[in-house]
Coordinates of C-alpha atoms in Angstrom, one line a residue:
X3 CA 0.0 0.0 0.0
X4 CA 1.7 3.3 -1.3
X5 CA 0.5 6.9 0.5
X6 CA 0.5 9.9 -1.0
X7 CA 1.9 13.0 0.3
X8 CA 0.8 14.3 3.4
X9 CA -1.8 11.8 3.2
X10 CA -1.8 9.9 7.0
X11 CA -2.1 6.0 7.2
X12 CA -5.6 4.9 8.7
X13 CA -5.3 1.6 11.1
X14 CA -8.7 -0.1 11.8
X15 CA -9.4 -0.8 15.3
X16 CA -9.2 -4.5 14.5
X17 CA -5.6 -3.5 13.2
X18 CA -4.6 -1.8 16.4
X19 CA -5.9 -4.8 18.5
X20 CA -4.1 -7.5 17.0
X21 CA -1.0 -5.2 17.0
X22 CA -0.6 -4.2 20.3
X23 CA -2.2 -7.1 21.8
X24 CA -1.2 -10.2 19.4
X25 CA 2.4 -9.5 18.7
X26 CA 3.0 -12.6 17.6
X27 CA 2.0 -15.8 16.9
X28 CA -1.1 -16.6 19.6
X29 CA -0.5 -19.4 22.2
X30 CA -3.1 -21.5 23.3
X31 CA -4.8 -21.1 26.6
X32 CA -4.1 -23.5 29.5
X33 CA -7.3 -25.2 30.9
X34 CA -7.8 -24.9 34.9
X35 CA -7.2 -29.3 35.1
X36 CA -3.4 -28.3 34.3
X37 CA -3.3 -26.3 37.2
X38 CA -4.7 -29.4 39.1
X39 CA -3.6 -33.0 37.6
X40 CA -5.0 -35.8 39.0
X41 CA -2.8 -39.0 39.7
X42 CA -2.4 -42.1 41.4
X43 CA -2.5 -41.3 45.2
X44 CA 1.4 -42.5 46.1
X45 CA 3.5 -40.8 43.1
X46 CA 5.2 -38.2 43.0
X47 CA 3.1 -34.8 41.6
X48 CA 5.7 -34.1 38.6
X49 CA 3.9 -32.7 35.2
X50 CA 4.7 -31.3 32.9
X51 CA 3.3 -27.9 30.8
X52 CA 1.5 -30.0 28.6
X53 CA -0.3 -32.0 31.4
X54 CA 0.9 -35.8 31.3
X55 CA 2.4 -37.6 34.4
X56 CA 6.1 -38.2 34.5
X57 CA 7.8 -41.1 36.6
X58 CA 9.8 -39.5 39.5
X59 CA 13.4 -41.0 38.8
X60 CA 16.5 -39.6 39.6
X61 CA 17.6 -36.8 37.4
X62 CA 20.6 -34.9 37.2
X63 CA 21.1 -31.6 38.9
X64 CA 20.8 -28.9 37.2
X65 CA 21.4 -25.7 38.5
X66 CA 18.8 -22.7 39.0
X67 CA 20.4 -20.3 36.5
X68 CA 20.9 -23.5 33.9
X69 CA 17.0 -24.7 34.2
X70 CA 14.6 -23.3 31.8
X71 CA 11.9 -21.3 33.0
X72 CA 8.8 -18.9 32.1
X73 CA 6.0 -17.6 33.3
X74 CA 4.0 -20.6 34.0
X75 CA 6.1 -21.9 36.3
X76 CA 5.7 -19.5 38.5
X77 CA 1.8 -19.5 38.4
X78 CA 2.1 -23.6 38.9
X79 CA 4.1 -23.0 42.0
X80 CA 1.6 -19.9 43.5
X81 CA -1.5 -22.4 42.9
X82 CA 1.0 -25.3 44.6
X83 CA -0.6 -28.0 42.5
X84 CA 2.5 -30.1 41.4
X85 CA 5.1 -29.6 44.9
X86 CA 8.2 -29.4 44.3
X87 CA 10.0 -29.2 40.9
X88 CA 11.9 -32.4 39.3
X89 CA 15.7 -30.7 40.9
X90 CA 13.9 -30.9 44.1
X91 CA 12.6 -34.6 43.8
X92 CA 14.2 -37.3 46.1
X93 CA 15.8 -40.1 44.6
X94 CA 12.8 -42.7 46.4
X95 CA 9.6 -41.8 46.3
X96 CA 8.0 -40.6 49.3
X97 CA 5.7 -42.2 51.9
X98 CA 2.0 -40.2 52.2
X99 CA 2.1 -38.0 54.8
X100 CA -0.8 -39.0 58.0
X101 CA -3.6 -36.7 58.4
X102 CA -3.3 -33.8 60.7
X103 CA -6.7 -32.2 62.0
X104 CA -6.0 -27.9 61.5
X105 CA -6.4 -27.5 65.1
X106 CA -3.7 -29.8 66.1
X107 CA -5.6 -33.5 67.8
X108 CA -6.0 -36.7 65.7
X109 CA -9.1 -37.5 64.0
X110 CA -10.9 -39.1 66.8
X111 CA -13.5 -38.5 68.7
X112 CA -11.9 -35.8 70.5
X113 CA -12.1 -34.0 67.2
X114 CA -15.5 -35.0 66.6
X115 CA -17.0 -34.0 69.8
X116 CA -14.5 -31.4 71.1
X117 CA -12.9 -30.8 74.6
X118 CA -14.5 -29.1 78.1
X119 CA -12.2 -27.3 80.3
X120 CA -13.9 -27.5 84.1
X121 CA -12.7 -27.3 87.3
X122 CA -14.1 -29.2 90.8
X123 CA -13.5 -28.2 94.3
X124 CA -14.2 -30.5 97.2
X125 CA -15.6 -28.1 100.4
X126 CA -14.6 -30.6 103.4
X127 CA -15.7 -28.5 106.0
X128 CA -19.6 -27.2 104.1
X129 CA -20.1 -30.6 102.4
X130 CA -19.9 -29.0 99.0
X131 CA -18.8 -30.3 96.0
X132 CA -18.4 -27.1 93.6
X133 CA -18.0 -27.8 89.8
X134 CA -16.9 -24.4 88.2
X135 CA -17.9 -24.9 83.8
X136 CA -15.7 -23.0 82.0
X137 CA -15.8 -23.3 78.3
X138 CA -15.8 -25.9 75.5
X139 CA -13.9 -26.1 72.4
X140 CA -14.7 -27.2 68.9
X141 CA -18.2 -28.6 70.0
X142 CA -19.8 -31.3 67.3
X143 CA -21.7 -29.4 65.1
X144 CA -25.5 -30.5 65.9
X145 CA -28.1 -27.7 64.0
X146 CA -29.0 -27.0 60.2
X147 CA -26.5 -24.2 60.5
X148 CA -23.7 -25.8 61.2
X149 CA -23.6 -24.5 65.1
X150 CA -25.1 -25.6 68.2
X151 CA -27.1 -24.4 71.4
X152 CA -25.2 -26.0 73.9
X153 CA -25.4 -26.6 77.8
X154 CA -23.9 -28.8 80.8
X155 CA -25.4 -31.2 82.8
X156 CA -24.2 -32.9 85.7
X157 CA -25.2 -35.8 87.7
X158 CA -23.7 -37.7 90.9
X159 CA -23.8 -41.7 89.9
X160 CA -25.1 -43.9 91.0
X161 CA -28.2 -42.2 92.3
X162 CA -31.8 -40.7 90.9
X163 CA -31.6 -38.8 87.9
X164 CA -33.3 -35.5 88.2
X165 CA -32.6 -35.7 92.6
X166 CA -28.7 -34.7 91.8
X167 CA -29.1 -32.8 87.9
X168 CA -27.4 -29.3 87.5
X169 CA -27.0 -27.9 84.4
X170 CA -25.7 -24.2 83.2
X171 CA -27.6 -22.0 81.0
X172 CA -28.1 -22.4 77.4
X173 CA -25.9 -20.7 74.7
X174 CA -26.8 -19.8 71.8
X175 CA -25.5 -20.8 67.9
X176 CA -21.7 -21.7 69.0
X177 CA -19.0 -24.7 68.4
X178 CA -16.8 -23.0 71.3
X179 CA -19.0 -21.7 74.4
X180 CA -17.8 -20.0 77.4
X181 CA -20.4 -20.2 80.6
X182 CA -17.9 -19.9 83.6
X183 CA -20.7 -20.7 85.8
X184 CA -20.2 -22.9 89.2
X185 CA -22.7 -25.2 90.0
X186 CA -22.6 -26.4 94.0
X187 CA -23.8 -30.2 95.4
X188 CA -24.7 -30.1 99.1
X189 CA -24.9 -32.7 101.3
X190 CA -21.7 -34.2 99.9
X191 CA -19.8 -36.7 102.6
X192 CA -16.2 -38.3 102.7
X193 CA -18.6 -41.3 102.2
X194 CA -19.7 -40.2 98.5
X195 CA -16.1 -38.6 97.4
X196 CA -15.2 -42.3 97.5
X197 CA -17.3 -44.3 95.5
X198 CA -19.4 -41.9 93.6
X199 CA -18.6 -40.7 89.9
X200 CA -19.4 -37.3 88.7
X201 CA -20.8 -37.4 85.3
X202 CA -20.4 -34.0 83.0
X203 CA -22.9 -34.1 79.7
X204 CA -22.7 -31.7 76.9
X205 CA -25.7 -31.6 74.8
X206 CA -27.3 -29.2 72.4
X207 CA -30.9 -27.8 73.2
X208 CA -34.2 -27.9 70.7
X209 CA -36.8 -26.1 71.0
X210 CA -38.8 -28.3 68.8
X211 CA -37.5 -31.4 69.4
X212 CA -35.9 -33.7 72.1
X213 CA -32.8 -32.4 72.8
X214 CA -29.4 -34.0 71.5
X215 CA -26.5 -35.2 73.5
X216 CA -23.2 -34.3 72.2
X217 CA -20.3 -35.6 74.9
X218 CA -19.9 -36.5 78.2
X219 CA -17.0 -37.3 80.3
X220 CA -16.8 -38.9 83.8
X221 CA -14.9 -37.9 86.6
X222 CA -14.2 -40.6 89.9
X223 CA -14.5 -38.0 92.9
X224 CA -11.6 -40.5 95.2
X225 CA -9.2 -38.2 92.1
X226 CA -10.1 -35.0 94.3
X227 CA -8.6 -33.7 97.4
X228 CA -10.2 -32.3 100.3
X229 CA -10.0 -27.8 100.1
X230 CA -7.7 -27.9 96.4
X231 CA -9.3 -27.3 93.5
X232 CA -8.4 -29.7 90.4
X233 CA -8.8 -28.8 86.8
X234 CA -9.2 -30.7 83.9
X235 CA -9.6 -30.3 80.3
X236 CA -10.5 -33.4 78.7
X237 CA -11.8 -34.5 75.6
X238 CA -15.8 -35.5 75.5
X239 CA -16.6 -39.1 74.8
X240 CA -19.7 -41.2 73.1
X241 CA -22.5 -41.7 75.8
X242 CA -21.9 -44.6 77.8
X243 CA -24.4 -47.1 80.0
X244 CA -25.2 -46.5 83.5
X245 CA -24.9 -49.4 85.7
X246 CA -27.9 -48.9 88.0
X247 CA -26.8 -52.5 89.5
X248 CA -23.6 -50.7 91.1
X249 CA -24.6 -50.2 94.9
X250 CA -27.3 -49.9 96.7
X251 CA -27.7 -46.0 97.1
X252 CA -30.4 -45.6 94.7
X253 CA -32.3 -46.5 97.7
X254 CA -31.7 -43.5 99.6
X255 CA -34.7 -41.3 99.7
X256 CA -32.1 -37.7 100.1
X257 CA -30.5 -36.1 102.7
X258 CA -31.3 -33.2 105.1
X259 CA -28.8 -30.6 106.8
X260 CA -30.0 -29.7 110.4
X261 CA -28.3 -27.8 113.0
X262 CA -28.8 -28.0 116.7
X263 CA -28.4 -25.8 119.7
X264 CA -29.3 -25.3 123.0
X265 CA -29.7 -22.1 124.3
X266 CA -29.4 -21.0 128.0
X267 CA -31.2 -17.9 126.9
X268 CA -34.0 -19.3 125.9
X269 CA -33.8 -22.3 127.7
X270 CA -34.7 -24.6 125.1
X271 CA -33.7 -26.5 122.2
X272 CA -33.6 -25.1 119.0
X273 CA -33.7 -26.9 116.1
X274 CA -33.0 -25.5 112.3
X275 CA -34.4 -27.0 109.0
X276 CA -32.2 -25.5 106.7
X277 CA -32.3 -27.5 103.5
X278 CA -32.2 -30.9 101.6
X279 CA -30.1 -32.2 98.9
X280 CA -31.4 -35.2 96.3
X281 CA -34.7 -36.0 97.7
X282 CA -36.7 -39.3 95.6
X283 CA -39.2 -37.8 93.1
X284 CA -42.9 -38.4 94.3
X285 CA -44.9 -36.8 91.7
X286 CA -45.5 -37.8 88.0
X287 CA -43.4 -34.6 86.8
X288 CA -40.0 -36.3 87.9
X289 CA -39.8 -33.6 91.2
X290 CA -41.8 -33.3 94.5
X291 CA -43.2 -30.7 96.7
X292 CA -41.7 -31.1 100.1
X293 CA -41.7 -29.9 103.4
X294 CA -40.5 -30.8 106.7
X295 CA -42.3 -32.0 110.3
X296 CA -40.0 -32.1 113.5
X297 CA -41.1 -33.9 116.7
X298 CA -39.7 -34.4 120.0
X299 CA -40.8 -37.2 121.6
X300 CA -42.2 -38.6 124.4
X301 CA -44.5 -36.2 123.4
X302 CA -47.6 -36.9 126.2
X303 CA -49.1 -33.4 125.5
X304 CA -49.0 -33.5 121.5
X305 CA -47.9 -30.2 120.9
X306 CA -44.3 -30.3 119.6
X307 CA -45.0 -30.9 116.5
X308 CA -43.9 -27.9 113.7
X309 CA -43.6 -28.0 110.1
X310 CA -42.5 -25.8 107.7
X311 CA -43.2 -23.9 104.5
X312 CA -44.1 -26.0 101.1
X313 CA -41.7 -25.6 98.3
X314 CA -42.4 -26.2 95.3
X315 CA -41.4 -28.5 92.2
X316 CA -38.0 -28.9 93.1
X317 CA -35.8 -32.1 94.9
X318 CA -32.9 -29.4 96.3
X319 CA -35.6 -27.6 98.6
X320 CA -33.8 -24.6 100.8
X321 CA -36.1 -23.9 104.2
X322 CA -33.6 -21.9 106.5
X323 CA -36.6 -22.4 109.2
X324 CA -35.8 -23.0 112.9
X325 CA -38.2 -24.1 115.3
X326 CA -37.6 -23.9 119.8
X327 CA -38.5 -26.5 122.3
X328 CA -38.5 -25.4 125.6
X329 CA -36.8 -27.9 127.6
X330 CA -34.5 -28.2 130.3
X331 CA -31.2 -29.3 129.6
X332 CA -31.1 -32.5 131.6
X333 CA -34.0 -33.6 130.1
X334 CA -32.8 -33.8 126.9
X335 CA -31.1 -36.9 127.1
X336 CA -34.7 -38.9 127.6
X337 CA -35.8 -37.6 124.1
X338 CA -35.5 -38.6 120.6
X339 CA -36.2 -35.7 117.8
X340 CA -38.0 -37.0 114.3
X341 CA -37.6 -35.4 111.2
X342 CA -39.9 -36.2 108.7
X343 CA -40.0 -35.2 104.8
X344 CA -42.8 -35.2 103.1
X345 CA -44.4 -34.6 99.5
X346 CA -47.4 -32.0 99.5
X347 CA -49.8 -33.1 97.6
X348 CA -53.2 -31.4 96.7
X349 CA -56.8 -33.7 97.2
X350 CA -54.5 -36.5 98.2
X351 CA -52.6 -37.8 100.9
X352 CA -49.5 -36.6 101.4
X353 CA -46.4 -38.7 100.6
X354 CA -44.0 -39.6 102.9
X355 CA -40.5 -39.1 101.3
X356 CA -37.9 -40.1 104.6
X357 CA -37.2 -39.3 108.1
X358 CA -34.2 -39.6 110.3
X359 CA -34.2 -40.0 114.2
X360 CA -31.4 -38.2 116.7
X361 CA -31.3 -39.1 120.3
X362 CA -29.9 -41.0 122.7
X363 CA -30.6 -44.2 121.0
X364 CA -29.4 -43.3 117.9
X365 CA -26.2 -44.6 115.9
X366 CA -23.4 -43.2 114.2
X367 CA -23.8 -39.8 112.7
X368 CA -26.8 -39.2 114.4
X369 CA -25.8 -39.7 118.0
X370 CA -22.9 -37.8 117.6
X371 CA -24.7 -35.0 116.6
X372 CA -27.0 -35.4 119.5
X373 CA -24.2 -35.8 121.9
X374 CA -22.4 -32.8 120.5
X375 CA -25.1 -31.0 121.1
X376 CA -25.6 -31.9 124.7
X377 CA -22.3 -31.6 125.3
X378 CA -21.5 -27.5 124.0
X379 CA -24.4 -25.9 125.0
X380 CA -24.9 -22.3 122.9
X381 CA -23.2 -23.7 120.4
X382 CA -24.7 -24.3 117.0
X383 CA -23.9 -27.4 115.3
X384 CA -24.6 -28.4 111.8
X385 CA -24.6 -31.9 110.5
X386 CA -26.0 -33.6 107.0
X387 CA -28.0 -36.9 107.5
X388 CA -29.6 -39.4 105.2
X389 CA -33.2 -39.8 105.1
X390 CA -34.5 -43.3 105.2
X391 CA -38.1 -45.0 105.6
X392 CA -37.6 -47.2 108.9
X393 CA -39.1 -44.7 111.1
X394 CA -42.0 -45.9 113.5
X395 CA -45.2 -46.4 112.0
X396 CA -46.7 -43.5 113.9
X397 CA -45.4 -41.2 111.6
X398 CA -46.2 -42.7 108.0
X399 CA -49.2 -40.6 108.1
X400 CA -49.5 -36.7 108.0

């Protein structure tokens, strides 16, 4: 093409396109598989630009400034798809590496369920166990959303099911909760650190549906030590069987705390309800209604009866009621006081949960307590004892 004169060359767009963008001869475009081969799990991941395997033998060295190189070799090695380059391949090939979960623990159920971190204090001198929830940590993921709503649970096995449950509150829509909430048993003796098992549940709550157990872990309370607090963080397990076989304390009815004193002031006895731990369930909802009647017999006039308030749906009942005899101190030692527990009940009798006797006749726990009482006058004296059903028949009617 010849130009005239002055006359000034005309370039299409098309022209100036394939000029400044196809310079020379076009290449054709890699497909996204290159950038990720597939091959036999086992071999070495050496390919090359045009895609097909190559067997990882021993090559020789060549150095970096001698190999060949362009672009794409840097784009395979940002996208990491074929490891390291045929200078950097071992003579042998390589084992396959194990499986590492991202947060460190082995695929197992410790994974799978995740871990609780919780602490347990054993209060010798109140009779308190105190369990002190902190937090949990990569929780099963139990909801549509891939999160859960969990809580804790604890029971005291063996023994009744909803008498000794505490759980914490509910969070919501989390695989790592924190609660840091301390839940308290009372009533606890050396008796019980020795042969009963504390059992810590995670679960997930529904408000729809039943709710769904996650984890649990069990802890033997003979691991604790009197006054030092213990902490653990242990990985949650699969549910396991309760052995209701194991002993025979599913038969105890629950356990009252009562304090004693005789005061010179007043001259009289006084006697304080002031609450009960793991009573049996009387009523059809799995909890009772309970209150407590005190006697101090002989009791030739009838009137030493007392009773206190009702509370309601509940198997931990807390009274702090205290009720006076008047008495003279040296008569003391020819009575016996009852304490009865009972289920209130409305149109019906009322059930008759347990009792325990302390007197001079008494045994154990109980006529220590008695005699302690004799023995320091204006001193108050608190002791826990376990309610059982072989009282005298007088009293297995309200």
């Amino acid at each position: 093409m010849t130009l005239r004169k002055g006359e000034k060359m005309t370039i299409s767009i098309q022209e100036h396109m394939a000029i400044d963008v196809c310079p020379g001869p076009i290449k054709p475009i890699k497909q996204i598989s290159d950038y990720f081969p597939r091959f036999p799990r086992g071999l070495p991941a050496a390919v090359g630009r045009s895609g097909p395997l190559r067997p990882a033998v021993s090559q020789p060295s060549v150095s970096p400034a001698e190999a060949p190189r362009d672009d794409d070799d840097d784009v395979d090695r940002l996208f990491g798809a074929y490891g390291t380059t045929p200078a950097e391949q071992p003579a042998k090939p390589q084992a396959p590496e194990e499986l590492v979960d991202p947060e460190g623990y082995e695929s197992d159920d410790c994974t799978t369920l995740g871990t609780l971190d919780f602490s347990l204090l054993y209060d010798q001198e109140n009779n308190a166990l105190h369990c002190t929830i902190n937090k949990a940590k990569g929780l099963k993921p139990m909801d549509h959303n891939g999160l859960a709503d969990p809580y804790v649970k604890l029971h005291l096995l063996p023994g009744a099911s909803k008498a000794n449950k505490l759980r914490t509150k509910t969070l919501r829509n989390t695989l790592n909760p924190t609660w840091n909430e301390t839940l308290t048993y009372y009533g606890i003796t050396d008796e019980d650190m020795i042969r009963k098992t504390l059992r810590i549940s995670v679960c997930d709550e529904d408000k729809f549906r039943h709710n769904e157990f996650i984890g649990e872990t069990r802890i033997p309370l003979k691991k604790l030590k009197p006054n030092q607090t213990k902490n653990f963080n242990i990985c949650l397990e699969k549910q396991l069987p309760i052995d209701k076989t194991e002993d025979k304390s599913l038969e105890e009815r629950g356990r009252i705390l009562i304090s004693l004193k005789y005061s010179s002031q007043k001259q009289g006895l006084l006697v304080g309800i002031i609450r009960c731990a793991h009573l049996a369930a009387m009523d059809a909802n799995g909890y009772s209604d309970p209150y407590v009647k005190t006697y101090l017999k002989p009791d030739e006039d009838k009137k030493s009866k007392h009773k206190t308030a009702v509370k309601k749906k509940t198997l931990n009942p807390e009274f702090n009621e205290e009720f006076c005899y008047e008495i003279k101190h040296g008569d003391l030692a020819k009575k016996t006081l009852e304490v009865t527990v009972w289920d209130y009940d409305i149109g019906k009798s009322n059930d008759f949960i347990g009792g325990v006797v302390l007197g001079i006749n008494a045994k154990g726990e109980r006529l220590k307590h008695w005699f302690d009482c004799l023995k320091n006058k204006d001193k108050k004296i608190e002791r826990w004892h376990t309610l059982t059903n072989e009282l005298p028949g007088a009293v297995l009617s309200d």
